[in-house]
Tab-separated table of C-alpha atoms in Angstrom:
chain	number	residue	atom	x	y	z
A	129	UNK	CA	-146.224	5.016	-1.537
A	130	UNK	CA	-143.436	3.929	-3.738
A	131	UNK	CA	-139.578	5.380	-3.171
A	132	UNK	CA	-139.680	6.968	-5.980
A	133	UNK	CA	-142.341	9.718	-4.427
A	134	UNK	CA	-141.024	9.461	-1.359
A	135	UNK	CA	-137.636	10.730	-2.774
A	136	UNK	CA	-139.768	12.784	-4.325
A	137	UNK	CA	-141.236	14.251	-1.908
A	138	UNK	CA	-138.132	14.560	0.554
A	139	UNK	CA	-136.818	16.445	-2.258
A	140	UNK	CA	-139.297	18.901	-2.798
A	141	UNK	CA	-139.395	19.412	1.257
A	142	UNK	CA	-135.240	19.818	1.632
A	143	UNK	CA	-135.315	22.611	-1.702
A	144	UNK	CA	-138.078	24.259	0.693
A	145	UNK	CA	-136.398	24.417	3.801
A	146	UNK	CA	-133.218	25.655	2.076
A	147	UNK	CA	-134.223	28.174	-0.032
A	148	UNK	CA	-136.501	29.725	3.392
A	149	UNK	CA	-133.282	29.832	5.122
A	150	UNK	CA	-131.129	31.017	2.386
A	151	UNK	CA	-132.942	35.174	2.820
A	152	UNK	CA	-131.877	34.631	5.957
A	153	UNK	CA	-128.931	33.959	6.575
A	154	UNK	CA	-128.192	36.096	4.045
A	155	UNK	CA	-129.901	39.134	6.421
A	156	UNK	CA	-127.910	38.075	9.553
A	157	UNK	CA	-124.685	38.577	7.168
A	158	UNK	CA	-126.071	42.028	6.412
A	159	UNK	CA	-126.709	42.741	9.686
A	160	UNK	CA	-123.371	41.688	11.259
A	161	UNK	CA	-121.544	43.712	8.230
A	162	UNK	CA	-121.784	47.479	8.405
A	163	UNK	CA	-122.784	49.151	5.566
A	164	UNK	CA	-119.725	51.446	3.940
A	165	UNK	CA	-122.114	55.016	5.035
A	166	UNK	CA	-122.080	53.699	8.806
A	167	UNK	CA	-118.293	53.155	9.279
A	168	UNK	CA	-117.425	56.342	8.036
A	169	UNK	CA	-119.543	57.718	10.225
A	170	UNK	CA	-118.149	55.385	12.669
A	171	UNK	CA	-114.605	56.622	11.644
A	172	UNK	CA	-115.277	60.552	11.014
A	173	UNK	CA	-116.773	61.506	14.969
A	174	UNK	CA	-117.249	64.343	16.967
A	175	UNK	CA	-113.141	65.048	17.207
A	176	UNK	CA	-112.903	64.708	13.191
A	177	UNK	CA	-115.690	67.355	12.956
A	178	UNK	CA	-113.839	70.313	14.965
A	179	UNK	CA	-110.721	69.320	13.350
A	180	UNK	CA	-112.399	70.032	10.058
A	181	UNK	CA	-114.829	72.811	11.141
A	182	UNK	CA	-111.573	74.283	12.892
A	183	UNK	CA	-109.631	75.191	9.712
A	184	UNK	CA	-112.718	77.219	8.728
A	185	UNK	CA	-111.690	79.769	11.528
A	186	UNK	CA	-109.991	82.232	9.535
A	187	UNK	CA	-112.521	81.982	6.816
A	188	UNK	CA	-115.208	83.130	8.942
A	189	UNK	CA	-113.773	85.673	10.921
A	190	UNK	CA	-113.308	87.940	8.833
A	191	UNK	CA	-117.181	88.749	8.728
A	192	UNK	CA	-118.304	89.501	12.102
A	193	UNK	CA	-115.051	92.176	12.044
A	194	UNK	CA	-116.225	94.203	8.618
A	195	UNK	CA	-120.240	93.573	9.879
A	196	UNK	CA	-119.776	94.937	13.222
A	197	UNK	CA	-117.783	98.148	12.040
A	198	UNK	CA	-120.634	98.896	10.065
A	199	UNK	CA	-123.095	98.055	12.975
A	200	UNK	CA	-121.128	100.797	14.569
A	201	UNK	CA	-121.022	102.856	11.863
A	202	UNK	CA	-125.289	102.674	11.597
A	203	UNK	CA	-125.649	103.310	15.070
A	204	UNK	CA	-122.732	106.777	15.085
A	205	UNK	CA	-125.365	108.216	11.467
A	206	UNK	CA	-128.493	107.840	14.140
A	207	UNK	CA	-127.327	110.532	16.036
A	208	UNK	CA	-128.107	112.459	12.928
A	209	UNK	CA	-132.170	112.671	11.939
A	210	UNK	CA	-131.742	111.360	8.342
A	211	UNK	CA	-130.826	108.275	9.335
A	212	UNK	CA	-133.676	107.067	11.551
A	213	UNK	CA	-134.924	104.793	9.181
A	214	UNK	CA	-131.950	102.466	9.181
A	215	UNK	CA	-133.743	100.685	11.944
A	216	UNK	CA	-134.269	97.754	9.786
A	217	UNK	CA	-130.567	97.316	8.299
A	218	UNK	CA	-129.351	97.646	11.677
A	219	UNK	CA	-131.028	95.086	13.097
A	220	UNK	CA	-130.321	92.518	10.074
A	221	UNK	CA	-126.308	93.342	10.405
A	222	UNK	CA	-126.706	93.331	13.850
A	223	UNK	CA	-127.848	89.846	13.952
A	224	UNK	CA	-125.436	88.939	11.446
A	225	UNK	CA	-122.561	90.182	13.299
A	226	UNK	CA	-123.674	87.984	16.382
A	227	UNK	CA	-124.157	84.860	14.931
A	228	UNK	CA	-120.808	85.043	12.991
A	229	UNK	CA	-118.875	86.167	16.079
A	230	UNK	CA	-120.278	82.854	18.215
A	231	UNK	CA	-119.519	80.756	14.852
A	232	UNK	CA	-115.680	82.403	14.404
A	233	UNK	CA	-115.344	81.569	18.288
A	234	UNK	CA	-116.334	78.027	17.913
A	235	UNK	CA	-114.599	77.335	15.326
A	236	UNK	CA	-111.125	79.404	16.837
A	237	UNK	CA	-111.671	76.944	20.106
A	238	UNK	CA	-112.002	73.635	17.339
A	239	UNK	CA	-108.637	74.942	15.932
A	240	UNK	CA	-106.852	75.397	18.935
A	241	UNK	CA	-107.319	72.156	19.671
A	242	UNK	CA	-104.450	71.062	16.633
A	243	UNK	CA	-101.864	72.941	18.717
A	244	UNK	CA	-98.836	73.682	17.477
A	245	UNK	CA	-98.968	77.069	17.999
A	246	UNK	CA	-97.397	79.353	21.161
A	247	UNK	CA	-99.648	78.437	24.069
A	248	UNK	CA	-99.864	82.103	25.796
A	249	UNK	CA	-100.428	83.597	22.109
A	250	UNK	CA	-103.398	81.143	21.794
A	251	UNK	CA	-104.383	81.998	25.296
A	252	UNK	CA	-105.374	85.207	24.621
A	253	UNK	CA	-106.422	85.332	21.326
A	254	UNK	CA	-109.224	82.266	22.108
A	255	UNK	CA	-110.359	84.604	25.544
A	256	UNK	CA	-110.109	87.507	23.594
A	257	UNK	CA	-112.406	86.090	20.762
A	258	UNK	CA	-115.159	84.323	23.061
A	259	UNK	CA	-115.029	88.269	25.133
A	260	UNK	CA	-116.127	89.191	21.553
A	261	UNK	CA	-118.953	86.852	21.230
A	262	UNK	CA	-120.196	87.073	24.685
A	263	UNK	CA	-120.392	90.854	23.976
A	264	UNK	CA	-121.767	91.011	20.860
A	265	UNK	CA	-125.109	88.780	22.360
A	266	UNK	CA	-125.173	91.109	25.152
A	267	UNK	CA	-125.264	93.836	22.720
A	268	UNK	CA	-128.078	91.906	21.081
A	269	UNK	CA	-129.912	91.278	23.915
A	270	UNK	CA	-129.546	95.046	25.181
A	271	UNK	CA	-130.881	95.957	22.028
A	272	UNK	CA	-134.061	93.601	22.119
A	273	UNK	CA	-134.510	95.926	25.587
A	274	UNK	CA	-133.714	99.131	23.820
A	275	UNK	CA	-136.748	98.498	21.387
A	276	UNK	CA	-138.985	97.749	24.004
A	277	UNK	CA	-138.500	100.570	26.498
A	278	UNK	CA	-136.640	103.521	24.084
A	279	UNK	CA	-134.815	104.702	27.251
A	280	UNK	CA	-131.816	106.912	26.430
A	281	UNK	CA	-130.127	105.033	29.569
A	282	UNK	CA	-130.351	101.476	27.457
A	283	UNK	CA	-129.447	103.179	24.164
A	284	UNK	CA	-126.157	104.308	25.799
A	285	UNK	CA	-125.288	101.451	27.281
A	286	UNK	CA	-126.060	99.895	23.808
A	287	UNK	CA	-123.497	102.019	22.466
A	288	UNK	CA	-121.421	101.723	25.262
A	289	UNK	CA	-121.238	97.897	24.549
A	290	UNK	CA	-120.222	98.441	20.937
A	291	UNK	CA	-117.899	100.252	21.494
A	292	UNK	CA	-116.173	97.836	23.942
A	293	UNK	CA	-116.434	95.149	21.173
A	294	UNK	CA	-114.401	96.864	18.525
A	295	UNK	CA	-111.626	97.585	21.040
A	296	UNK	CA	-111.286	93.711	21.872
A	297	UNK	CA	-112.408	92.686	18.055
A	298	UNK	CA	-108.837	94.885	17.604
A	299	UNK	CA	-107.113	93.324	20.331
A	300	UNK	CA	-108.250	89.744	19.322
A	301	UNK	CA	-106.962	90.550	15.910
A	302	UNK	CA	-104.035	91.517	17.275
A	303	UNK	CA	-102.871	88.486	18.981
A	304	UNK	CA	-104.019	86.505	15.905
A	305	UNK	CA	-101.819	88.201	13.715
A	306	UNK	CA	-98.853	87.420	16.033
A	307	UNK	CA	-100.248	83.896	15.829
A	308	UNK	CA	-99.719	83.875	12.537
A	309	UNK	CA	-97.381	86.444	11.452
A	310	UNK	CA	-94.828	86.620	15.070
A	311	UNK	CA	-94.902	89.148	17.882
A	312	UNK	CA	-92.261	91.573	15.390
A	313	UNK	CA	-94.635	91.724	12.193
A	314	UNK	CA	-96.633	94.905	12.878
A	315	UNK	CA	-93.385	97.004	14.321
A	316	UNK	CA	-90.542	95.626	11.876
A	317	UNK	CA	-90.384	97.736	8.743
A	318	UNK	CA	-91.374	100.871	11.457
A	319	UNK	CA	-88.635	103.587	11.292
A	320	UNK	CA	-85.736	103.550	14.072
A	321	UNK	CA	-86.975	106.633	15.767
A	322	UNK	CA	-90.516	105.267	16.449
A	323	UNK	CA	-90.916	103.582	19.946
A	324	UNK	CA	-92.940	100.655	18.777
A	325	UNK	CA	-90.003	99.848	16.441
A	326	UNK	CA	-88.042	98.317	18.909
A	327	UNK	CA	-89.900	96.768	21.424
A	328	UNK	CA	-89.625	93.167	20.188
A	329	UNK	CA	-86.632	93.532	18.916
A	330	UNK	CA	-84.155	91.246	20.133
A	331	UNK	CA	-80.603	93.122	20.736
A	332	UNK	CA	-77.765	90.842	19.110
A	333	UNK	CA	-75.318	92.587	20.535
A	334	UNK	CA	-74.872	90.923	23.889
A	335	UNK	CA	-73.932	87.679	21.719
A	336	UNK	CA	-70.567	86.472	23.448
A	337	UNK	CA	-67.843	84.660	21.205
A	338	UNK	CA	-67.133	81.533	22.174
A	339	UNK	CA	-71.107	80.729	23.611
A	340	UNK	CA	-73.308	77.967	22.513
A	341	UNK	CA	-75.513	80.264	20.569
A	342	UNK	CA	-72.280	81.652	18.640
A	343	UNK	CA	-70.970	78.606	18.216
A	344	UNK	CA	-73.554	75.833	17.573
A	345	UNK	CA	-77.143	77.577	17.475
A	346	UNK	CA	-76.370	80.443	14.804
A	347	UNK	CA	-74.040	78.768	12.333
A	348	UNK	CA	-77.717	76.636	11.913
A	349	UNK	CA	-79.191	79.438	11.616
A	350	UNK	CA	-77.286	81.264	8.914
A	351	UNK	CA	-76.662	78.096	6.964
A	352	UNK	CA	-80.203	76.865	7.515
A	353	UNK	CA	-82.901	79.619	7.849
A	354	UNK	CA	-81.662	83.188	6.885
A	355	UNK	CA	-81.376	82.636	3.467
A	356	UNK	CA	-85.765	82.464	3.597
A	357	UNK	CA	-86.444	84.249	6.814
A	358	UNK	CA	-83.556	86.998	7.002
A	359	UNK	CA	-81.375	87.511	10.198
A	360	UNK	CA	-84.289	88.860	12.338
């Protein structure tokens, strides 16, 4: 064989051997690189979820409040004949109401997570809220009995459940709006001679000249904050 077909030759077999490991190396460089989908997933985890699902809260609970009112509402009109054959709306509002309720609670535990708010405040309003949901599926589940057995005795303990869960739906509202509004917002703009109106008021007349709040603390205040928030 002459050299010039053995160079040949040795050619042909080196372009073979290259371009077969060309694909891959080329696939270990693919695998060793993570595609652009997997490290966001990588970056956005569990923890990035609730902090985004979180900020939903007060988006959300708004509906299990109006749907189990009118839960309430169906079950006060059967009392009356006419209104037997609501069966089927209660039921659908019913479940409604549940499933939002365990949702808004979720989602109030992802948010509380951010802090930043008063920690006894949050306390109550998260234990508050999860009462709600655990009542609302016991109401469910009582109901699911109710249908099977028609006993008076379940029906009123039915009821008896409902009721329950708008008192603390009211009292879960209530420490959310001093979450968001402060513990004076519902009694400020009450008259004098009402009770309520001064119960969280704080009484500025035991300020003593010459203290560190007269001194230091409030000129901040009136140079700083009044001019937005007013003195109280």
């Amino acid at each position: 064989m002459s050299f010039k077909s053995r160079l040949q030759k040795y050619t042909l077999a080196l372009t073979l051997i290259l371009c077969s490991a060309t694909p891959f190396s080329g696939a270990q460089d693919a695998e060793s690189t993570p595609e652009p989908t997997a490290q966001i997933e990588q970056v956005f985890g569990y923890e990035e979820w609730a902090a985004m699902l979180g900020r939903f809260h007060p988006v959300v609970l708004h509906f299990p409040i109006g749907i189990f009112m009118g839960v309430f509402l169906l079950e006060f009109a059967t009392v009356f004949r006419r209104f037997h054959n609501l069966e089927p709306a209660h039921w659908l509002l019913l479940t409604l109401a549940t499933l939002s309720t365990i949702v808004a609670a979720v989602f109030g535990v992802f948010l509380s997570w951010e802090g930043g708010y008063e920690e006894s405040a949050v306390f109550w309003h998260q234990w508050t809220g999860i009462g709600v949901a655990v009542l609302a599926v016991a109401a469910f589940g009582v109901r699911i009995a109710f249908t099977r057995s028609w006993k008076n005795s379940v029906r009123n303990v039915y009821r008896l459940l409902l009721f329950a869960n708008i008192i603390l739906i009211s009292i879960a509202g209530h420490f959310g709006g001093d979450l968001t509004h402060g513990t004076e917002y519902l009694f400020e703009n009450m008259p004098p001679w009402m009770p309520m109106a001064t119960v969280n008021r704080v009484d500025n007349s035991a300020e003593v000249a010459g203290s560190t709040y007269a001194e230091i603390i409030k000129p901040i205040f009136e140079s700083k904050c009044y001019e937005c928030h007013s003195e109280t």
